[in-house]
PDB file of C-alpha atoms in Angstrom:
ATOM      1  CA  ASN J 136       0.000   0.000   0.000  1.00 46.00           C
ATOM      2  CA  LEU J 137       1.493   3.293  -1.131  1.00 49.00           C
ATOM      3  CA  ASP J 138      -0.584   5.550   1.052  1.00 54.00           C
ATOM      4  CA  ILE J 139       1.280   4.642   4.158  1.00 53.00           C
ATOM      5  CA  PRO J 140       4.388   6.764   4.775  1.00 53.00           C
ATOM      6  CA  GLN J 141       6.421   3.779   5.967  1.00 54.00           C
ATOM      7  CA  ASN J 142       6.220   2.269   2.521  1.00 52.00           C
ATOM      8  CA  TYR J 143       7.764   5.354   0.871  1.00 51.00           C
ATOM      9  CA  SER J 144      11.093   4.882   2.527  1.00 52.00           C
ATOM     10  CA  THR J 145      11.395   1.354   1.355  1.00 51.00           C
ATOM     11  CA  ARG J 146      10.356   1.937  -2.196  1.00 51.00           C
ATOM     12  CA  MET J 147      12.012   5.300  -3.020  1.00 52.00           C
ATOM     13  CA  ARG J 148      15.509   6.305  -3.569  1.00 53.00           C
ATOM     14  CA  SER J 149      16.520   9.666  -2.477  1.00 55.00           C
ATOM     15  CA  TRP J 150      18.690  11.883  -4.677  1.00 55.00           C
ATOM     16  CA  ALA J 151      19.743  15.374  -3.756  1.00 59.00           C
ATOM     17  CA  VAL J 152      21.288  17.640  -6.326  1.00 60.00           C
ATOM     18  CA  GLY J 153      21.568  21.356  -5.699  1.00 66.00           C
ATOM     19  CA  ALA J 154      23.171  24.553  -6.769  1.00 70.00           C
ATOM     20  CA  ARG J 155      23.466  27.642  -4.722  1.00 72.00           C
ATOM     21  CA  VAL J 156      23.392  30.983  -6.549  1.00 66.00           C
ATOM     22  CA  THR J 157      23.564  34.328  -4.824  1.00 66.00           C
ATOM     23  CA  VAL J 158      22.744  37.494  -6.720  1.00 61.00           C
ATOM     24  CA  PRO J 159      23.084  40.665  -4.734  1.00 61.00           C
ATOM     25  CA  ILE J 160      20.028  42.771  -5.333  1.00 62.00           C
ATOM     26  CA  PHE J 161      21.337  45.672  -3.309  1.00 59.00           C
ATOM     27  CA  SER J 162      24.982  45.778  -2.281  1.00 60.00           C
ATOM     28  CA  GLY J 163      25.087  48.608   0.196  1.00 61.00           C
ATOM     29  CA  GLY J 164      24.609  51.415  -2.361  1.00 70.00           C
ATOM     30  CA  ARG J 165      28.031  51.041  -3.994  1.00 75.00           C
ATOM     31  CA  THR J 166      26.638  50.321  -7.446  1.00 75.00           C
ATOM     32  CA  MET J 167      24.196  53.218  -7.248  1.00 77.00           C
ATOM     33  CA  ALA J 168      26.938  55.552  -6.068  1.00 81.00           C
ATOM     34  CA  GLN J 169      29.131  54.544  -9.009  1.00 83.00           C
ATOM     35  CA  VAL J 170      26.263  55.110 -11.451  1.00 83.00           C
ATOM     36  CA  ASP J 171      25.571  58.527  -9.893  1.00 85.00           C
ATOM     37  CA  ALA J 172      29.258  59.474 -10.082  1.00 88.00           C
ATOM     38  CA  VAL J 173      29.467  58.589 -13.775  1.00 89.00           C
ATOM     39  CA  THR J 174      26.212  60.426 -14.487  1.00 91.00           C
ATOM     40  CA  ASN J 175      27.429  63.534 -12.665  1.00 91.00           C
ATOM     41  CA  GLU J 176      30.768  63.405 -14.485  1.00 92.00           C
ATOM     42  CA  GLY J 177      28.900  63.320 -17.788  1.00 92.00           C
ATOM     43  CA  ARG J 178      26.830  66.332 -16.758  1.00 93.00           C
ATOM     44  CA  ARG J 179      29.967  68.234 -15.733  1.00 93.00           C
ATOM     45  CA  ALA J 180      31.620  67.430 -19.055  1.00 93.00           C
ATOM     46  CA  ARG J 181      28.572  68.636 -21.013  1.00 93.00           C
ATOM     47  CA  ALA J 182      28.433  71.832 -18.938  1.00 93.00           C
ATOM     48  CA  GLY J 183      32.157  72.407 -19.516  1.00 93.00           C
ATOM     49  CA  LEU J 184      31.723  71.917 -23.245  1.00 93.00           C
ATOM     50  CA  LEU J 185      28.806  74.340 -23.332  1.00 94.00           C
ATOM     51  CA  ALA J 186      30.800  76.931 -21.357  1.00 93.00           C
ATOM     52  CA  ALA J 187      33.775  76.535 -23.704  1.00 91.00           C
ATOM     53  CA  ARG J 188      31.523  76.987 -26.748  1.00 90.00           C
ATOM     54  CA  ARG J 189      30.000  80.126 -25.260  1.00 93.00           C
ATOM     55  CA  GLN J 190      33.415  81.503 -24.372  1.00 91.00           C
ATOM     56  CA  ALA J 191      34.716  80.838 -27.886  1.00 89.00           C
ATOM     57  CA  ALA J 192      31.668  82.480 -29.461  1.00 91.00           C
ATOM     58  CA  THR J 193      32.109  85.526 -27.226  1.00 92.00           C
ATOM     59  CA  ALA J 194      35.801  85.756 -28.108  1.00 91.00           C
ATOM     60  CA  VAL J 195      34.998  85.555 -31.827  1.00 92.00           C
ATOM     61  CA  ARG J 196      32.334  88.265 -31.576  1.00 93.00           C
ATOM     62  CA  LYS J 197      34.650  90.512 -29.541  1.00 92.00           C
ATOM     63  CA  ALA J 198      37.565  90.108 -31.952  1.00 92.00           C
ATOM     64  CA  TYR J 199      35.367  90.653 -35.007  1.00 94.00           C
ATOM     65  CA  SER J 200      33.854  93.756 -33.448  1.00 94.00           C
ATOM     66  CA  GLY J 201      37.359  94.973 -32.601  1.00 93.00           C
ATOM     67  CA  ILE J 202      38.415  94.529 -36.223  1.00 95.00           C
ATOM     68  CA  LEU J 203      35.438  96.498 -37.533  1.00 95.00           C
ATOM     69  CA  SER J 204      36.014  99.229 -34.978  1.00 96.00           C
ATOM     70  CA  GLY J 205      39.733  99.298 -35.748  1.00 95.00           C
ATOM     71  CA  LEU J 206      39.154  99.611 -39.480  1.00 96.00           C
ATOM     72  CA  ALA J 207      36.815 102.553 -38.942  1.00 97.00           C
ATOM     73  CA  LYS J 208      39.329 104.171 -36.594  1.00 97.00           C
ATOM     74  CA  ILE J 209      42.120 103.665 -39.151  1.00 97.00           C
ATOM     75  CA  GLU J 210      40.093 105.468 -41.815  1.00 97.00           C
ATOM     76  CA  ALA J 211      39.381 108.359 -39.453  1.00 97.00           C
ATOM     77  CA  LEU J 212      43.038 108.611 -38.456  1.00 97.00           C
ATOM     78  CA  LYS J 213      44.144 108.571 -42.094  1.00 97.00           C
ATOM     79  CA  ALA J 214      41.930 111.607 -42.601  1.00 97.00           C
ATOM     80  CA  ALA J 215      43.433 113.191 -39.469  1.00 97.00           C
ATOM     81  CA  VAL J 216      46.960 112.595 -40.784  1.00 98.00           C
ATOM     82  CA  SER J 217      46.046 114.190 -44.135  1.00 97.00           C
ATOM     83  CA  ALA J 218      44.502 117.168 -42.360  1.00 97.00           C
ATOM     84  CA  GLY J 219      47.548 117.420 -40.107  1.00 97.00           C
ATOM     85  CA  GLN J 220      49.883 117.462 -43.085  1.00 97.00           C
ATOM     86  CA  LEU J 221      47.877 120.280 -44.640  1.00 97.00           C
ATOM     87  CA  ALA J 222      47.877 122.161 -41.338  1.00 97.00           C
ATOM     88  CA  VAL J 223      51.662 121.882 -41.027  1.00 98.00           C
ATOM     89  CA  LYS J 224      52.115 123.007 -44.617  1.00 98.00           C
ATOM     90  CA  GLY J 225      49.751 125.941 -44.120  1.00 97.00           C
ATOM     91  CA  ASN J 226      51.385 126.994 -40.856  1.00 97.00           C
ATOM     92  CA  ARG J 227      54.859 126.833 -42.411  1.00 97.00           C
ATOM     93  CA  ILE J 228      53.723 129.038 -45.279  1.00 97.00           C
ATOM     94  CA  GLY J 229      52.087 131.404 -42.789  1.00 97.00           C
ATOM     95  CA  TYR J 230      55.315 131.491 -40.753  1.00 96.00           C
ATOM     96  CA  ARG J 231      57.355 132.401 -43.830  1.00 96.00           C
ATOM     97  CA  LEU J 232      54.880 135.144 -44.671  1.00 95.00           C
ATOM     98  CA  GLY J 233      55.014 136.434 -41.103  1.00 95.00           C
ATOM     99  CA  ILE J 234      51.365 135.774 -40.199  1.00 95.00           C
ATOM    100  CA  ARG J 235      52.107 132.687 -38.038  1.00 95.00           C
ATOM    101  CA  ILE J 236      54.552 132.192 -35.229  1.00 96.00           C
ATOM    102  CA  SER J 237      56.869 129.248 -34.732  1.00 95.00           C
ATOM    103  CA  LEU J 238      54.646 127.938 -31.915  1.00 96.00           C
ATOM    104  CA  ASP J 239      51.796 127.511 -34.424  1.00 96.00           C
ATOM    105  CA  VAL J 240      54.064 125.432 -36.653  1.00 96.00           C
ATOM    106  CA  LEU J 241      55.260 123.338 -33.706  1.00 97.00           C
ATOM    107  CA  ASN J 242      51.701 122.740 -32.484  1.00 97.00           C
ATOM    108  CA  ALA J 243      50.617 121.643 -35.979  1.00 97.00           C
ATOM    109  CA  GLU J 244      53.607 119.285 -36.227  1.00 97.00           C
ATOM    110  CA  HIS J 245      52.856 117.918 -32.769  1.00 97.00           C
ATOM    111  CA  GLU J 246      49.242 117.196 -33.750  1.00 97.00           C
ATOM    112  CA  LEU J 247      50.449 115.543 -36.961  1.00 97.00           C
ATOM    113  CA  TYR J 248      52.812 113.251 -35.066  1.00 97.00           C
ATOM    114  CA  ILE J 249      50.077 112.354 -32.573  1.00 97.00           C
ATOM    115  CA  ALA J 250      47.783 111.435 -35.477  1.00 97.00           C
ATOM    116  CA  ARG J 251      50.541 109.342 -37.094  1.00 97.00           C
ATOM    117  CA  ARG J 252      51.270 107.594 -33.787  1.00 96.00           C
ATOM    118  CA  ASP J 253      47.591 106.852 -33.225  1.00 96.00           C
ATOM    119  CA  LEU J 254      47.245 105.583 -36.802  1.00 96.00           C
ATOM    120  CA  ALA J 255      50.191 103.208 -36.354  1.00 93.00           C
ATOM    121  CA  ARG J 256      48.809 102.007 -33.014  1.00 94.00           C
ATOM    122  CA  SER J 257      45.355 101.446 -34.509  1.00 95.00           C
ATOM    123  CA  ARG J 258      46.806  99.459 -37.400  1.00 93.00           C
ATOM    124  CA  TYR J 259      48.783  97.351 -34.945  1.00 90.00           C
ATOM    125  CA  ASP J 260      45.796  96.804 -32.632  1.00 93.00           C
ATOM    126  CA  THR J 261      43.550  95.893 -35.563  1.00 94.00           C
ATOM    127  CA  LEU J 262      46.127  93.421 -36.821  1.00 90.00           C
ATOM    128  CA  LEU J 263      46.289  91.822 -33.366  1.00 89.00           C
ATOM    129  CA  GLU J 264      42.484  91.647 -33.270  1.00 92.00           C
ATOM    130  CA  GLY J 265      42.691  89.732 -36.542  1.00 92.00           C
ATOM    131  CA  PHE J 266      45.085  87.257 -34.956  1.00 90.00           C
ATOM    132  CA  GLU J 267      42.807  86.964 -31.917  1.00 90.00           C
ATOM    133  CA  LEU J 268      39.880  86.260 -34.234  1.00 92.00           C
ATOM    134  CA  LYS J 269      41.876  83.528 -35.943  1.00 92.00           C
ATOM    135  CA  ALA J 270      42.864  82.075 -32.570  1.00 90.00           C
ATOM    136  CA  ALA J 271      39.277  82.147 -31.289  1.00 89.00           C
ATOM    137  CA  ALA J 272      38.058  80.513 -34.485  1.00 88.00           C
ATOM    138  CA  GLY J 273      40.804  77.902 -34.234  1.00 87.00           C
ATOM    139  CA  ILE J 274      42.482  78.781 -37.527  1.00 90.00           C
ATOM    140  CA  LEU J 275      45.652  80.477 -36.272  1.00 88.00           C
ATOM    141  CA  THR J 276      48.623  78.885 -38.043  1.00 90.00           C
ATOM    142  CA  GLU J 277      52.332  78.667 -37.333  1.00 90.00           C
ATOM    143  CA  ARG J 278      52.873  81.149 -40.146  1.00 91.00           C
ATOM    144  CA  ASP J 279      50.648  83.660 -38.342  1.00 87.00           C
ATOM    145  CA  VAL J 280      52.590  83.162 -35.119  1.00 86.00           C
ATOM    146  CA  ALA J 281      55.869  83.629 -36.989  1.00 88.00           C
ATOM    147  CA  LEU J 282      54.493  86.832 -38.511  1.00 85.00           C
ATOM    148  CA  ILE J 283      53.531  88.144 -35.072  1.00 80.00           C
ATOM    149  CA  SER J 284      56.924  87.179 -33.708  1.00 82.00           C
ATOM    150  CA  GLY J 285      58.708  88.946 -36.557  1.00 83.00           C
ATOM    151  CA  MET J 286      56.612  92.051 -36.093  1.00 76.00           C
ATOM    152  CA  MET J 287      57.281  92.123 -32.368  1.00 74.00           C
ATOM    153  CA  HIS J 288      61.004  91.600 -32.917  1.00 75.00           C
ATOM    154  CA  SER J 289      61.231  94.423 -35.443  1.00 72.00           C
ATOM    155  CA  HIS J 290      59.056  96.661 -33.231  1.00 64.00           C
ATOM    156  CA  TRP J 291      61.252  96.162 -30.166  1.00 64.00           C
ATOM    157  CA  THR J 292      64.438  96.442 -32.208  1.00 63.00           C
ATOM    158  CA  TYR J 293      63.204  99.732 -33.647  1.00 56.00           C
ATOM    159  CA  ARG J 294      62.214 101.027 -30.202  1.00 57.00           C
ATOM    160  CA  SER J 295      65.551 100.116 -28.624  1.00 57.00           C
ATOM    161  CA  VAL J 296      67.489 101.717 -31.507  1.00 50.00           C
ATOM    162  CA  SER J 297      65.369 104.875 -31.409  1.00 53.00           C
ATOM    163  CA  LYS J 298      65.813 105.178 -27.630  1.00 55.00           C
ATOM    164  CA  LYS J 299      69.596 104.940 -27.997  1.00 53.00           C
ATOM    165  CA  THR J 300      69.706 107.640 -30.664  1.00 49.00           C
ATOM    166  CA  GLN J 301      67.581 110.130 -28.731  1.00 49.00           C
ATOM    167  CA  SER J 302      69.417 112.793 -26.826  1.00 42.00           C
ATOM    168  CA  PRO J 303      68.789 113.061 -23.045  1.00 39.00           C
TER     169      PRO J 303
END
């Protein structure tokens, strides 16, 4: 009779096969912390990229605006130099005729030299703005850097020579 539990032990063989698998569902928050850290790092990188793009765009706009402003200033200073040359010429003629004094001639020459100095400075500043625009746009080349270097070398050489030749 199979209904009686005593008969089961005599008629059945017992086999036990097992495998133990442990899968951590939650391991103390370490996994979540690592996921959060990577997510935050990605956000920081995107924010840094956005800030760099904005900074580059601002630098490009500033340099371009500086170039346009410089070109307008150069044109105005060219007109000032021309007017200064005419003023010097007129004052010299007036001095020879006796209707101007030497101070008038000197003042006109002084104004002419100021206009020439400002014109040279504006040309230089506008050229540098062009290089800054190239740098901000990422198209500045070694040739451009060599050109800047050569200009600076000749500028400082000229200044040091002119300082030596001036009388105290």
